[in-house]
Amino acid sequence: MKLVDSYEFIEKLRDLIYQLLEIRDRSRIGGDSFLRIKMGTPLVKLGFISMLKGGVIMDVTNEKQAEIAEDAGAVGVMVLDKLPYDVRASGGVARTAGLDVIQRVMETVTIPVSAKCRIGHAEEARLLEEVGVDLIDESEVLTPVDERAHINKWEFMVPFVNGARNLPEALRRIFEGASMIRTKGEPGTGNVAEAVKHMKLVNRDIATLRGYYMSGDVEALWVYAKENKAPYELVILTARLGRLPVVNFAAGGIATPADAALMMWLGADGVFVGSGIFKSSDPEARARAIVLATAYYDDPETVAEAQKMVSERSAMIGIDVRKLKPEELMQVRGE
Amino acid sequence: MVVVGVLSLQGDFLEHLQLLSEIDGVKALPVRSAKDLARIDALVIPGGESTTIGFLMRLRGLDSAIIDLAREGRPIMGTCAGAVLLAKRVADRVVGDTGQPLLELMDIAVKRNAFGRQRESFEVELSLEGIGSMKAIFIRAPAIVEAWGDAKIVAYVDYPGIGRVGAVAIQKNALAVTFHPEISRDTKLYEYLVSLVKK
């Protein structure tokens, strides 16, 4: 079974959910059948995410940074009001970025433009869809408004990415309509430790499920779904596929080319770099080096070349995650 | 056995490789460096971000090697970002001139993000002259706005508010496809590409 085959399954899952809700006909998804053109379908959303694979999406706060990212070969930019590091430093409530800034970035670069909305804040998401953002990140970096229920993402034409710390969390987000997952890590720290932890947790659970599937132990799959509050259909799909059923990027604390290559080795389909680039003192060179190291992660010679493009003295200082108080952790928001 | 390479720098190259290996008599090979090109009979440039693929291609010296390969008459197909890279002239709908690295192998002019942003991406049944009809997935797709010389547009798409624009162009051994056959998993275009390989 291949990743694109899982897209077909997710399409059926969407149909099933919509049949049960009986809102399919009124939904905006499906477009006008008279024109034969269908918009916002799962294949259109998941296909778009597939195009990002092997690439780097960079956090930016203005159009100048967005241009640097595009010239460095980024596959996308994520527009924020403040970089995660500054969100952490300033405290208070973090909200979605100003729509005027997002629009200026969209008029400046040709690559996809993403933006974050608060967890559970469907209206912020609708606004982002309205201005024409290509990908919405329902993100724990911003202050959540509803930690118990995430946004119903099936209702949107624009694809969503959600953070996850482990496999059940990722599968719950996909069940809510997320088209892409990113392992959370600990944002704004310049410390890749938590990203590694989360990626390995996801990988080990997938290996376990794959083992159950290969040995024909369906009962174990039921028990796993029940004990971990994971949607049963997606547990079986993951077990059969042997990977996450949607594209998965690594995020949270990636600061050097070697960090990016490490995450790719651990099975990430690409990386998000938040504060790592524009909190360093060599953003242009660092952005290019991280793009190169991500694309050629399996070629140590090229990664070494990329690592030489940046100086460790210029890297962001970073934060030891163990020094953060429990209430300062962003990764625990919205399970 | 025909060996088809897929440029595997960024984008959904894996989907192309998997679909190609399902076709009888075809061996699919990822192309990561200029030396991989010596072993292939035809090349596919996948979807992804054309600016990223162009940046990496130039950095690794793959652009001139691919131009040489095409000049030798080995068939080449670009889908979406790949179609942008094959074009002689490229402009973006909003930004205008992009100044991005290109291969300039086909006599076509392409408008990037022609239909709008991801919100405006769509799927439609499309019929291709001489190849057949298929489900076509257009994702932040470019449009072929002009073809001259030996290049010929063989499929058009009608989009509300935009009108009739080119979706597929063929010029001798080169194909520019603005949608994603690897996502709808249709092998017709790949079979056509393989048929162009000189026996």
Short mmCIF file of C-alpha atoms in Angstrom, two decimals:
data_model
loop_
_atom_site.label_atom_id
_atom_site.label_comp_id
_atom_site.label_asym_id
_atom_site.label_seq_id
_atom_site.Cartn_x
_atom_site.Cartn_y
_atom_site.Cartn_z
CA MET A 1 0.00 0.00 0.00
CA LYS A 2 1.23 3.49 -0.88
CA LEU A 3 0.71 6.97 0.57
CA VAL A 4 -1.54 8.02 -2.35
CA ASP A 5 -3.73 4.95 -1.72
CA SER A 6 -4.40 6.29 1.77
CA TYR A 7 -5.64 9.52 0.17
CA GLU A 8 -8.44 7.53 -1.48
CA PHE A 9 -9.34 6.07 1.91
CA ILE A 10 -9.42 9.53 3.52
CA GLU A 11 -11.70 10.68 0.69
CA LYS A 12 -14.15 7.86 1.55
CA LEU A 13 -13.85 8.68 5.25
CA ARG A 14 -14.79 12.29 4.51
CA ASP A 15 -17.79 11.12 2.47
CA LEU A 16 -18.86 8.84 5.30
CA ILE A 17 -18.62 11.58 7.91
CA TYR A 18 -20.56 13.96 5.66
CA GLN A 19 -23.27 11.37 5.01
CA LEU A 20 -23.73 10.95 8.75
CA LEU A 21 -23.88 14.69 9.28
CA GLU A 22 -26.27 15.14 6.34
CA ILE A 23 -24.64 18.44 5.54
CA ARG A 24 -22.89 17.29 2.43
CA ASP A 25 -25.25 19.05 0.05
CA ARG A 26 -25.07 22.35 1.85
CA SER A 27 -21.35 22.13 2.32
CA ARG A 28 -19.14 24.37 0.31
CA ILE A 29 -16.94 21.39 -0.50
CA GLY A 30 -17.72 19.87 -3.86
CA GLY A 31 -18.05 23.11 -5.79
CA ASP A 32 -20.61 23.58 -8.52
CA SER A 33 -21.18 20.30 -10.32
CA PHE A 34 -22.61 22.20 -13.29
CA LEU A 35 -19.12 23.41 -14.11
CA ARG A 36 -17.65 19.91 -13.79
CA ILE A 37 -14.91 21.49 -11.72
CA LYS A 38 -14.59 20.23 -8.16
CA MET A 39 -12.73 22.31 -5.59
CA GLY A 40 -11.53 21.61 -2.07
CA THR A 41 -11.73 17.82 -2.48
CA PRO A 42 -9.48 15.57 -0.36
CA LEU A 43 -7.31 14.76 -3.40
CA VAL A 44 -6.83 18.46 -4.15
CA LYS A 45 -5.88 19.15 -0.53
CA LEU A 46 -3.73 16.08 0.13
CA GLY A 47 -2.15 16.36 -3.32
CA PHE A 48 -1.05 19.91 -2.53
CA ILE A 49 0.57 18.70 0.69
CA SER A 50 2.35 15.93 -1.26
CA MET A 51 4.07 18.62 -3.34
CA LEU A 52 5.73 20.06 -0.22
CA LYS A 53 7.64 16.84 0.52
CA GLY A 54 11.40 17.08 0.83
CA GLY A 55 11.11 20.82 1.42
CA VAL A 56 11.44 23.43 4.14
CA ILE A 57 8.66 25.79 5.30
CA MET A 58 10.07 28.84 7.04
CA ASP A 59 8.48 31.13 9.67
CA VAL A 60 8.55 34.79 8.58
CA THR A 61 7.17 37.98 10.08
CA ASN A 62 7.28 40.29 7.03
CA GLU A 63 7.61 40.30 3.23
CA LYS A 64 11.36 40.95 3.34
CA GLN A 65 11.98 37.74 5.28
CA ALA A 66 9.57 35.94 2.92
CA GLU A 67 11.69 36.98 -0.05
CA ILE A 68 14.85 35.70 1.64
CA ALA A 69 13.06 32.38 2.25
CA GLU A 70 11.88 32.12 -1.37
CA ASP A 71 15.34 32.92 -2.77
CA ALA A 72 16.85 30.29 -0.49
CA GLY A 73 14.57 27.62 -2.01
CA ALA A 74 11.91 27.28 0.71
CA VAL A 75 8.74 25.41 -0.41
CA GLY A 76 6.60 27.75 1.64
CA VAL A 77 6.49 30.44 4.28
CA MET A 78 4.47 30.65 7.50
CA VAL A 79 3.45 34.19 8.39
CA LEU A 80 3.46 35.06 12.08
CA ASP A 81 3.11 38.21 14.10
CA LYS A 82 6.08 37.16 16.27
CA LEU A 83 8.53 34.27 15.88
CA PRO A 84 7.86 31.47 18.42
CA TYR A 85 10.96 32.52 20.40
CA ASP A 86 9.50 36.02 20.80
CA VAL A 87 6.02 34.65 21.60
CA ARG A 88 7.69 32.77 24.46
CA ALA A 89 9.58 35.87 25.61
CA SER A 90 6.68 38.34 25.42
CA GLY A 91 4.04 36.17 27.13
CA GLY A 92 0.39 37.27 27.04
CA VAL A 93 -2.10 36.03 24.45
CA ALA A 94 -0.67 35.12 21.03
CA ARG A 95 -3.17 35.47 18.15
CA THR A 96 -3.18 35.02 14.37
CA ALA A 97 -0.97 37.39 12.35
CA GLY A 98 -2.29 40.66 10.93
CA LEU A 99 -4.18 40.06 7.68
CA ASP A 100 -2.44 43.04 6.04
CA VAL A 101 0.98 41.45 6.67
CA ILE A 102 -0.25 38.13 5.28
CA GLN A 103 -1.59 39.87 2.18
CA ARG A 104 1.65 41.76 1.60
CA VAL A 105 3.59 38.47 1.80
CA MET A 106 1.16 36.87 -0.69
CA GLU A 107 1.78 39.73 -3.13
CA THR A 108 5.56 39.37 -2.79
CA VAL A 109 6.33 35.64 -3.15
CA THR A 110 5.14 32.94 -5.57
CA ILE A 111 5.53 30.03 -3.12
CA PRO A 112 2.63 28.86 -0.88
CA VAL A 113 1.84 31.11 2.07
CA SER A 114 0.66 29.56 5.35
CA ALA A 115 -0.53 31.17 8.56
CA LYS A 116 -1.40 30.03 12.05
CA CYS A 117 -4.73 30.22 13.83
CA ARG A 118 -5.43 29.45 17.48
CA ILE A 119 -6.50 25.90 18.40
CA GLY A 120 -10.30 25.79 18.25
CA HIS A 121 -10.68 29.29 16.78
CA ALA A 122 -12.72 28.50 13.65
CA GLU A 123 -13.32 32.18 12.91
CA GLU A 124 -9.62 32.99 12.67
CA ALA A 125 -9.38 30.02 10.29
CA ARG A 126 -12.29 31.36 8.18
CA LEU A 127 -10.57 34.73 7.95
CA LEU A 128 -7.34 33.10 6.81
CA GLU A 129 -9.28 31.12 4.19
CA GLU A 130 -10.98 34.32 3.06
CA VAL A 131 -7.72 36.21 2.46
CA GLY A 132 -6.47 33.20 0.47
CA VAL A 133 -3.85 31.53 2.67
CA ASP A 134 -2.74 28.21 1.07
CA LEU A 135 -2.34 26.21 4.29
CA ILE A 136 -3.68 26.86 7.80
CA ASP A 137 -1.72 25.74 10.86
CA GLU A 138 -3.97 25.19 13.88
CA SER A 139 -1.07 25.78 16.17
CA GLU A 140 -0.11 25.35 19.80
CA VAL A 141 2.35 28.25 19.40
CA LEU A 142 -0.67 30.59 19.68
CA THR A 143 -2.85 30.63 22.79
CA PRO A 144 -5.61 27.99 22.44
CA VAL A 145 -9.26 29.06 22.76
CA ASP A 146 -10.67 25.52 23.05
CA GLU A 147 -8.30 22.83 24.19
CA ARG A 148 -10.96 20.11 24.24
CA ALA A 149 -12.25 20.39 20.67
CA HIS A 150 -10.21 21.30 17.64
CA ILE A 151 -11.68 22.95 14.52
CA ASN A 152 -13.77 20.74 12.19
CA LYS A 153 -11.36 20.95 9.30
CA TRP A 154 -13.45 18.95 6.81
CA GLU A 155 -15.60 22.07 6.35
CA PHE A 156 -12.78 24.11 4.84
CA MET A 157 -11.58 24.40 1.24
CA VAL A 158 -8.06 25.12 2.43
CA PRO A 159 -5.94 22.29 3.87
CA PHE A 160 -4.88 22.28 7.54
CA VAL A 161 -1.73 21.17 9.30
CA ASN A 162 -1.86 20.19 12.98
CA GLY A 163 0.80 19.42 15.54
CA ALA A 164 1.08 16.05 17.28
CA ARG A 165 3.34 14.59 19.95
CA ASN A 166 2.46 10.97 19.31
CA LEU A 167 0.56 8.71 16.91
CA PRO A 168 -2.90 8.74 18.57
CA GLU A 169 -2.82 12.55 18.67
CA ALA A 170 -1.88 12.63 14.97
CA LEU A 171 -4.69 10.20 14.04
CA ARG A 172 -7.26 12.25 15.99
CA ARG A 173 -6.22 15.33 14.02
CA ILE A 174 -6.51 13.47 10.69
CA PHE A 175 -9.96 12.25 11.72
CA GLU A 176 -10.95 15.91 12.29
CA GLY A 177 -9.86 16.65 8.72
CA ALA A 178 -6.20 17.69 8.99
CA SER A 179 -4.41 17.13 5.66
CA MET A 180 -0.94 17.24 7.16
CA ILE A 181 0.74 16.55 10.48
CA ARG A 182 3.82 18.08 12.04
CA THR A 183 5.47 16.58 15.07
CA LYS A 184 5.32 19.34 17.67
CA GLY A 185 8.74 19.46 19.30
CA GLU A 186 9.05 22.43 21.64
CA PRO A 187 8.66 25.61 19.54
CA GLY A 188 10.91 28.63 19.91
CA THR A 189 13.68 26.83 21.78
CA GLY A 190 16.28 26.22 19.05
CA ASN A 191 16.53 22.80 20.71
CA VAL A 192 15.67 19.82 18.53
CA ALA A 193 15.48 17.36 21.46
CA GLU A 194 11.68 17.35 21.80
CA ALA A 195 11.19 17.06 18.03
CA VAL A 196 13.38 13.94 18.05
CA LYS A 197 11.42 12.53 20.99
CA HIS A 198 8.05 13.05 19.30
CA MET A 199 9.18 11.66 15.94
CA LYS A 200 10.57 8.52 17.59
CA LEU A 201 7.35 8.06 19.60
CA VAL A 202 5.32 8.19 16.37
CA ASN A 203 7.71 5.79 14.60
CA ARG A 204 7.67 3.23 17.43
CA ASP A 205 3.87 3.18 17.56
CA ILE A 206 3.69 2.70 13.79
CA ALA A 207 6.20 -0.17 14.00
CA THR A 208 4.13 -1.75 16.77
CA LEU A 209 0.88 -1.45 14.78
CA ARG A 210 2.61 -2.80 11.68
CA GLY A 211 3.71 -5.80 13.74
CA TYR A 212 0.13 -6.46 14.89
CA TYR A 213 -1.09 -6.17 11.31
CA MET A 214 1.56 -8.48 9.85
CA SER A 215 0.84 -11.13 12.47
CA GLY A 216 -2.90 -10.80 11.87
CA ASP A 217 -3.63 -9.65 15.43
CA VAL A 218 -6.77 -7.57 14.80
CA GLU A 219 -7.68 -7.68 18.50
CA ALA A 220 -4.46 -5.86 19.37
CA LEU A 221 -5.41 -3.10 16.91
CA TRP A 222 -8.80 -2.74 18.62
CA VAL A 223 -7.17 -2.57 22.03
CA TYR A 224 -4.64 0.00 20.82
CA ALA A 225 -7.41 2.19 19.37
CA LYS A 226 -9.46 1.94 22.57
CA GLU A 227 -6.64 2.54 25.05
CA ASN A 228 -5.14 5.45 23.14
CA LYS A 229 -8.36 7.17 22.07
CA ALA A 230 -7.33 6.76 18.44
CA PRO A 231 -9.90 6.41 15.61
CA TYR A 232 -10.07 2.71 14.80
CA GLU A 233 -10.31 3.11 10.99
CA LEU A 234 -7.15 5.20 10.93
CA VAL A 235 -5.33 2.78 13.25
CA ILE A 236 -5.92 -0.02 10.73
CA LEU A 237 -5.00 2.25 7.80
CA THR A 238 -1.71 3.20 9.52
CA ALA A 239 -0.98 -0.44 10.38
CA ARG A 240 -1.49 -1.48 6.78
CA LEU A 241 0.40 1.46 5.29
CA GLY A 242 3.34 1.32 7.71
CA ARG A 243 3.56 5.11 7.93
CA LEU A 244 1.36 8.08 8.83
CA PRO A 245 -1.54 8.23 6.31
CA VAL A 246 -0.74 11.88 5.50
CA VAL A 247 2.48 13.82 4.98
CA ASN A 248 4.37 14.48 8.21
CA PHE A 249 6.86 17.34 8.69
CA ALA A 250 9.14 17.78 11.68
CA ALA A 251 8.95 21.01 13.68
CA GLY A 252 9.98 22.64 16.93
CA GLY A 253 13.58 23.64 17.60
CA ILE A 254 15.26 22.93 14.25
CA ALA A 255 18.18 25.41 14.05
CA THR A 256 20.96 23.90 11.91
CA PRO A 257 21.32 21.92 8.64
CA ALA A 258 22.31 18.88 10.70
CA ASP A 259 19.11 19.22 12.78
CA ALA A 260 17.05 19.18 9.58
CA ALA A 261 18.93 16.18 8.12
CA LEU A 262 18.51 14.30 11.41
CA MET A 263 14.74 14.77 11.33
CA MET A 264 14.64 13.58 7.70
CA TRP A 265 16.58 10.43 8.70
CA LEU A 266 13.96 9.82 11.39
CA GLY A 267 11.31 9.69 8.67
CA ALA A 268 10.04 13.27 8.40
CA ASP A 269 8.74 14.18 4.90
CA GLY A 270 10.12 17.71 5.30
CA VAL A 271 10.74 20.32 7.99
CA PHE A 272 9.28 23.50 9.46
CA VAL A 273 11.89 25.96 10.68
CA GLY A 274 10.51 28.53 13.09
CA SER A 275 12.83 30.80 15.01
CA GLY A 276 15.97 28.92 13.82
CA ILE A 277 16.54 31.05 10.72
CA PHE A 278 15.53 34.59 11.53
CA LYS A 279 16.76 34.40 15.14
CA SER A 280 20.26 33.53 13.85
CA SER A 281 22.73 36.18 12.69
CA ASP A 282 23.21 34.54 9.25
CA PRO A 283 19.61 34.02 7.98
CA GLU A 284 20.36 34.01 4.20
CA ALA A 285 23.14 31.40 4.34
CA ARG A 286 21.34 29.37 7.02
CA ALA A 287 18.10 29.24 5.00
CA ARG A 288 19.96 27.97 1.89
CA ALA A 289 21.99 25.48 3.94
CA ILE A 290 18.89 24.00 5.63
CA VAL A 291 17.13 23.61 2.23
CA LEU A 292 20.17 21.78 0.84
CA ALA A 293 20.58 19.54 3.89
CA THR A 294 16.86 18.62 3.86
CA ALA A 295 16.83 17.63 0.16
CA TYR A 296 20.11 15.68 0.36
CA TYR A 297 19.81 14.38 3.94
CA ASP A 298 20.92 10.88 2.87
CA ASP A 299 24.17 12.17 1.34
CA PRO A 300 26.58 13.03 4.22
CA GLU A 301 28.95 14.84 1.84
CA THR A 302 26.24 17.35 0.87
CA VAL A 303 25.02 17.77 4.46
CA ALA A 304 28.63 18.51 5.50
CA GLU A 305 28.82 21.07 2.70
CA ALA A 306 25.57 22.63 3.99
CA GLN A 307 26.81 22.60 7.58
CA LYS A 308 29.95 24.48 6.44
CA MET A 309 27.76 27.23 4.95
CA VAL A 310 26.79 28.31 8.49
CA SER A 311 28.79 29.07 11.63
CA GLU A 312 27.82 27.66 15.02
CA ARG A 313 28.63 31.11 16.47
CA SER A 314 25.77 32.55 14.41
CA ALA A 315 23.16 29.99 15.47
CA MET A 316 20.36 31.05 17.81
CA ILE A 317 21.38 30.50 21.44
CA GLY A 318 18.43 28.30 22.27
CA ILE A 319 16.78 27.14 25.48
CA ASP A 320 17.34 23.93 27.45
CA VAL A 321 13.88 22.34 27.52
CA ARG A 322 14.51 20.98 31.04
CA LYS A 323 14.83 24.56 32.30
CA LEU A 324 11.28 25.41 31.15
CA LYS A 325 8.54 25.34 33.78
CA PRO A 326 5.66 22.92 32.98
CA GLU A 327 3.29 25.86 32.31
CA GLU A 328 5.79 27.26 29.78
CA LEU A 329 5.61 24.16 27.54
CA MET A 330 3.64 24.77 24.33
CA GLN A 331 3.56 21.12 23.23
CA VAL A 332 0.98 20.08 25.85
CA ARG A 333 -1.64 22.47 24.45
CA GLY A 334 -4.56 20.77 22.67
CA GLU A 335 -4.16 16.98 22.75
CA MET B 1 13.17 -2.76 -20.36
CA VAL B 2 12.87 1.02 -20.50
CA VAL B 3 14.48 2.95 -17.65
CA VAL B 4 12.59 6.11 -16.67
CA GLY B 5 14.29 8.50 -14.26
CA VAL B 6 12.42 10.81 -11.90
CA LEU B 7 14.17 13.99 -10.76
CA SER B 8 14.18 13.39 -7.00
CA LEU B 9 15.24 16.67 -5.39
CA GLN B 10 11.97 17.96 -3.91
CA GLY B 11 8.26 17.35 -4.44
CA ASP B 12 6.24 14.18 -4.92
CA PHE B 13 8.88 12.19 -6.79
CA LEU B 14 8.02 9.06 -4.79
CA GLU B 15 4.49 8.98 -6.22
CA HIS B 16 5.92 9.13 -9.76
CA LEU B 17 8.45 6.37 -9.04
CA GLN B 18 5.77 4.12 -7.53
CA LEU B 19 3.35 4.64 -10.43
CA LEU B 20 6.05 4.10 -13.07
CA SER B 21 7.19 0.83 -11.50
CA GLU B 22 3.63 -0.51 -11.88
CA ILE B 23 3.88 -0.24 -15.69
CA ASP B 24 5.03 -3.41 -17.49
CA GLY B 25 8.50 -3.17 -18.98
CA VAL B 26 9.43 -0.02 -17.09
CA LYS B 27 12.11 0.38 -14.45
CA ALA B 28 11.91 3.57 -12.41
CA LEU B 29 15.05 5.23 -11.11
CA PRO B 30 15.45 8.27 -8.84
CA VAL B 31 17.75 10.94 -10.29
CA ARG B 32 19.69 12.82 -7.60
CA SER B 33 22.89 13.79 -9.42
CA ALA B 34 24.14 14.39 -12.98
CA LYS B 35 25.74 10.94 -13.17
CA ASP B 36 22.34 9.23 -12.66
CA LEU B 37 21.23 10.69 -16.02
CA ALA B 38 23.57 8.38 -17.99
CA ARG B 39 21.49 5.35 -16.99
CA ILE B 40 18.04 6.52 -18.06
CA ASP B 41 16.04 6.45 -21.33
CA ALA B 42 13.49 9.12 -20.31
CA LEU B 43 13.06 11.66 -17.52
CA VAL B 44 10.11 12.87 -15.44
CA ILE B 45 10.34 16.18 -13.57
CA PRO B 46 7.78 15.95 -10.74
CA GLY B 47 5.49 18.43 -9.06
CA GLY B 48 6.77 20.45 -6.14
CA GLU B 49 7.89 24.07 -5.89
CA SER B 50 9.50 25.09 -9.18
CA THR B 51 11.68 27.68 -7.39
CA THR B 52 13.01 25.04 -4.97
CA ILE B 53 13.65 22.38 -7.64
CA GLY B 54 15.28 25.03 -9.87
CA PHE B 55 17.50 26.24 -7.00
CA LEU B 56 18.70 22.70 -6.17
CA MET B 57 19.09 21.74 -9.85
CA ARG B 58 21.38 24.70 -10.48
CA LEU B 59 23.33 24.20 -7.23
CA ARG B 60 24.04 20.56 -8.18
CA GLY B 61 24.82 21.29 -11.86
CA LEU B 62 21.86 19.18 -12.98
CA ASP B 63 20.29 21.86 -15.20
CA SER B 64 22.90 21.76 -17.97
CA ALA B 65 23.05 17.94 -17.80
CA ILE B 66 19.26 17.71 -18.29
CA ILE B 67 19.41 20.14 -21.23
CA ASP B 68 22.07 17.90 -22.85
CA LEU B 69 19.88 14.85 -22.26
CA ALA B 70 16.92 16.51 -23.98
CA ARG B 71 19.08 17.65 -26.92
CA GLU B 72 20.08 13.99 -27.46
CA GLY B 73 16.39 13.31 -28.04
CA ARG B 74 15.65 11.43 -24.83
CA PRO B 75 11.98 12.06 -23.88
CA ILE B 76 11.22 14.29 -20.94
CA MET B 77 7.93 15.02 -19.14
CA GLY B 78 7.37 17.80 -16.62
CA THR B 79 4.27 17.83 -14.41
CA CYS B 80 3.14 21.09 -12.75
CA ALA B 81 6.42 22.51 -11.38
CA GLY B 82 8.18 20.38 -14.02
CA ALA B 83 6.11 22.03 -16.78
CA VAL B 84 7.15 25.45 -15.43
CA LEU B 85 10.83 24.44 -15.56
CA LEU B 86 10.51 23.24 -19.20
CA ALA B 87 9.02 26.53 -20.43
CA LYS B 88 10.93 29.27 -22.29
CA ARG B 89 8.89 32.06 -20.69
CA VAL B 90 7.44 32.12 -17.16
CA ALA B 91 5.49 34.77 -15.29
CA ASP B 92 3.48 34.65 -12.07
CA ARG B 93 -0.17 35.79 -12.00
CA VAL B 94 0.44 38.19 -9.10
CA VAL B 95 4.18 38.79 -8.85
CA GLY B 96 4.89 38.93 -12.62
CA ASP B 97 8.40 38.10 -13.80
CA THR B 98 9.92 35.51 -11.45
CA GLY B 99 13.54 35.46 -12.68
CA GLN B 100 13.77 31.84 -11.47
CA PRO B 101 16.20 29.21 -12.92
CA LEU B 102 14.59 27.37 -15.89
CA LEU B 103 15.54 24.67 -18.42
CA GLU B 104 13.88 26.53 -21.35
CA LEU B 105 13.44 23.34 -23.39
CA MET B 106 9.95 24.00 -24.80
CA ASP B 107 8.55 26.82 -26.94
CA ILE B 108 5.76 27.63 -24.50
CA ALA B 109 4.85 30.52 -22.23
CA VAL B 110 3.55 29.56 -18.81
CA LYS B 111 1.65 31.58 -16.23
CA ARG B 112 2.30 30.35 -12.69
CA ASN B 113 -0.55 30.03 -10.16
CA ALA B 114 -2.80 30.89 -13.12
CA PHE B 115 -6.08 29.79 -11.51
CA GLY B 116 -5.39 31.43 -8.15
CA ARG B 117 -4.23 30.09 -4.82
CA GLN B 118 -4.71 26.65 -3.19
CA ARG B 119 -8.36 27.55 -2.43
CA GLU B 120 -8.96 27.69 -6.20
CA SER B 121 -7.23 24.33 -6.91
CA PHE B 122 -9.57 21.79 -8.52
CA GLU B 123 -10.15 18.42 -10.17
CA VAL B 124 -11.84 17.86 -13.52
CA GLU B 125 -12.25 15.21 -16.25
CA LEU B 126 -9.96 16.22 -19.08
CA SER B 127 -9.54 14.85 -22.59
CA LEU B 128 -6.09 14.83 -24.18
CA GLU B 129 -5.80 14.74 -27.98
CA GLY B 130 -4.24 11.41 -29.00
CA ILE B 131 -3.79 10.21 -25.40
CA GLY B 132 -7.29 9.80 -23.97
CA SER B 133 -9.30 11.24 -21.10
CA MET B 134 -8.41 11.20 -17.43
CA LYS B 135 -9.13 12.72 -14.04
CA ALA B 136 -6.85 15.73 -13.74
CA ILE B 137 -5.86 17.28 -10.40
CA PHE B 138 -4.78 20.93 -10.74
CA ILE B 139 -2.90 22.20 -7.67
CA ARG B 140 -1.87 25.85 -7.62
CA ALA B 141 -1.41 24.95 -11.25
CA PRO B 142 0.29 26.88 -14.02
CA ALA B 143 -1.45 27.40 -17.38
CA ILE B 144 0.12 27.20 -20.82
CA VAL B 145 -0.87 30.57 -22.28
CA GLU B 146 1.06 30.36 -25.54
CA ALA B 147 2.79 27.75 -27.72
CA TRP B 148 4.84 28.51 -30.79
CA GLY B 149 7.25 26.73 -33.17
CA ASP B 150 7.00 22.94 -32.86
CA ALA B 151 5.11 23.08 -29.58
CA LYS B 152 1.42 22.21 -29.70
CA ILE B 153 -1.24 22.42 -27.00
CA VAL B 154 -3.12 19.08 -26.90
CA ALA B 155 -5.49 19.67 -23.97
CA TYR B 156 -7.37 22.70 -22.70
CA VAL B 157 -9.20 23.40 -19.48
CA ASP B 158 -12.18 25.72 -19.16
CA TYR B 159 -12.12 27.55 -15.85
CA PRO B 160 -14.84 29.97 -14.77
CA GLY B 161 -13.58 33.54 -14.86
CA ILE B 162 -10.37 32.59 -16.64
CA GLY B 163 -11.59 30.92 -19.85
CA ARG B 164 -9.88 28.30 -22.01
CA VAL B 165 -6.19 27.82 -21.28
CA GLY B 166 -3.65 25.15 -22.23
CA ALA B 167 -3.19 22.21 -19.85
CA VAL B 168 -0.85 19.93 -21.81
CA ALA B 169 1.68 20.78 -24.54
CA ILE B 170 3.84 18.47 -26.63
CA GLN B 171 6.97 19.39 -28.56
CA LYS B 172 8.68 16.42 -30.24
CA ASN B 173 10.01 14.45 -27.27
CA ALA B 174 9.01 16.89 -24.55
CA LEU B 175 5.70 17.05 -22.64
CA ALA B 176 4.53 19.82 -20.34
CA VAL B 177 1.63 18.69 -18.12
CA THR B 178 0.16 21.28 -15.75
CA PHE B 179 -1.76 18.78 -13.55
CA HIS B 180 -0.83 15.70 -11.51
CA PRO B 181 -1.34 12.25 -13.11
CA GLU B 182 0.65 10.77 -10.21
CA ILE B 183 -1.98 11.89 -7.69
CA SER B 184 -4.98 10.63 -9.69
CA ARG B 185 -2.84 7.54 -10.50
CA ASP B 186 -3.46 7.50 -14.23
CA THR B 187 -0.69 5.83 -16.26
CA LYS B 188 -1.71 7.00 -19.78
CA LEU B 189 0.75 9.91 -19.91
CA TYR B 190 3.60 7.73 -18.64
CA GLU B 191 2.83 5.09 -21.28
CA TYR B 192 2.90 7.83 -23.90
CA LEU B 193 6.28 9.01 -22.59
CA VAL B 194 7.66 5.46 -22.74
CA SER B 195 6.38 5.08 -26.32
CA LEU B 196 8.58 8.03 -27.33
CA VAL B 197 11.75 6.21 -26.28
CA LYS B 198 13.68 5.13 -29.39
CA LYS B 199 13.86 1.34 -29.59
#
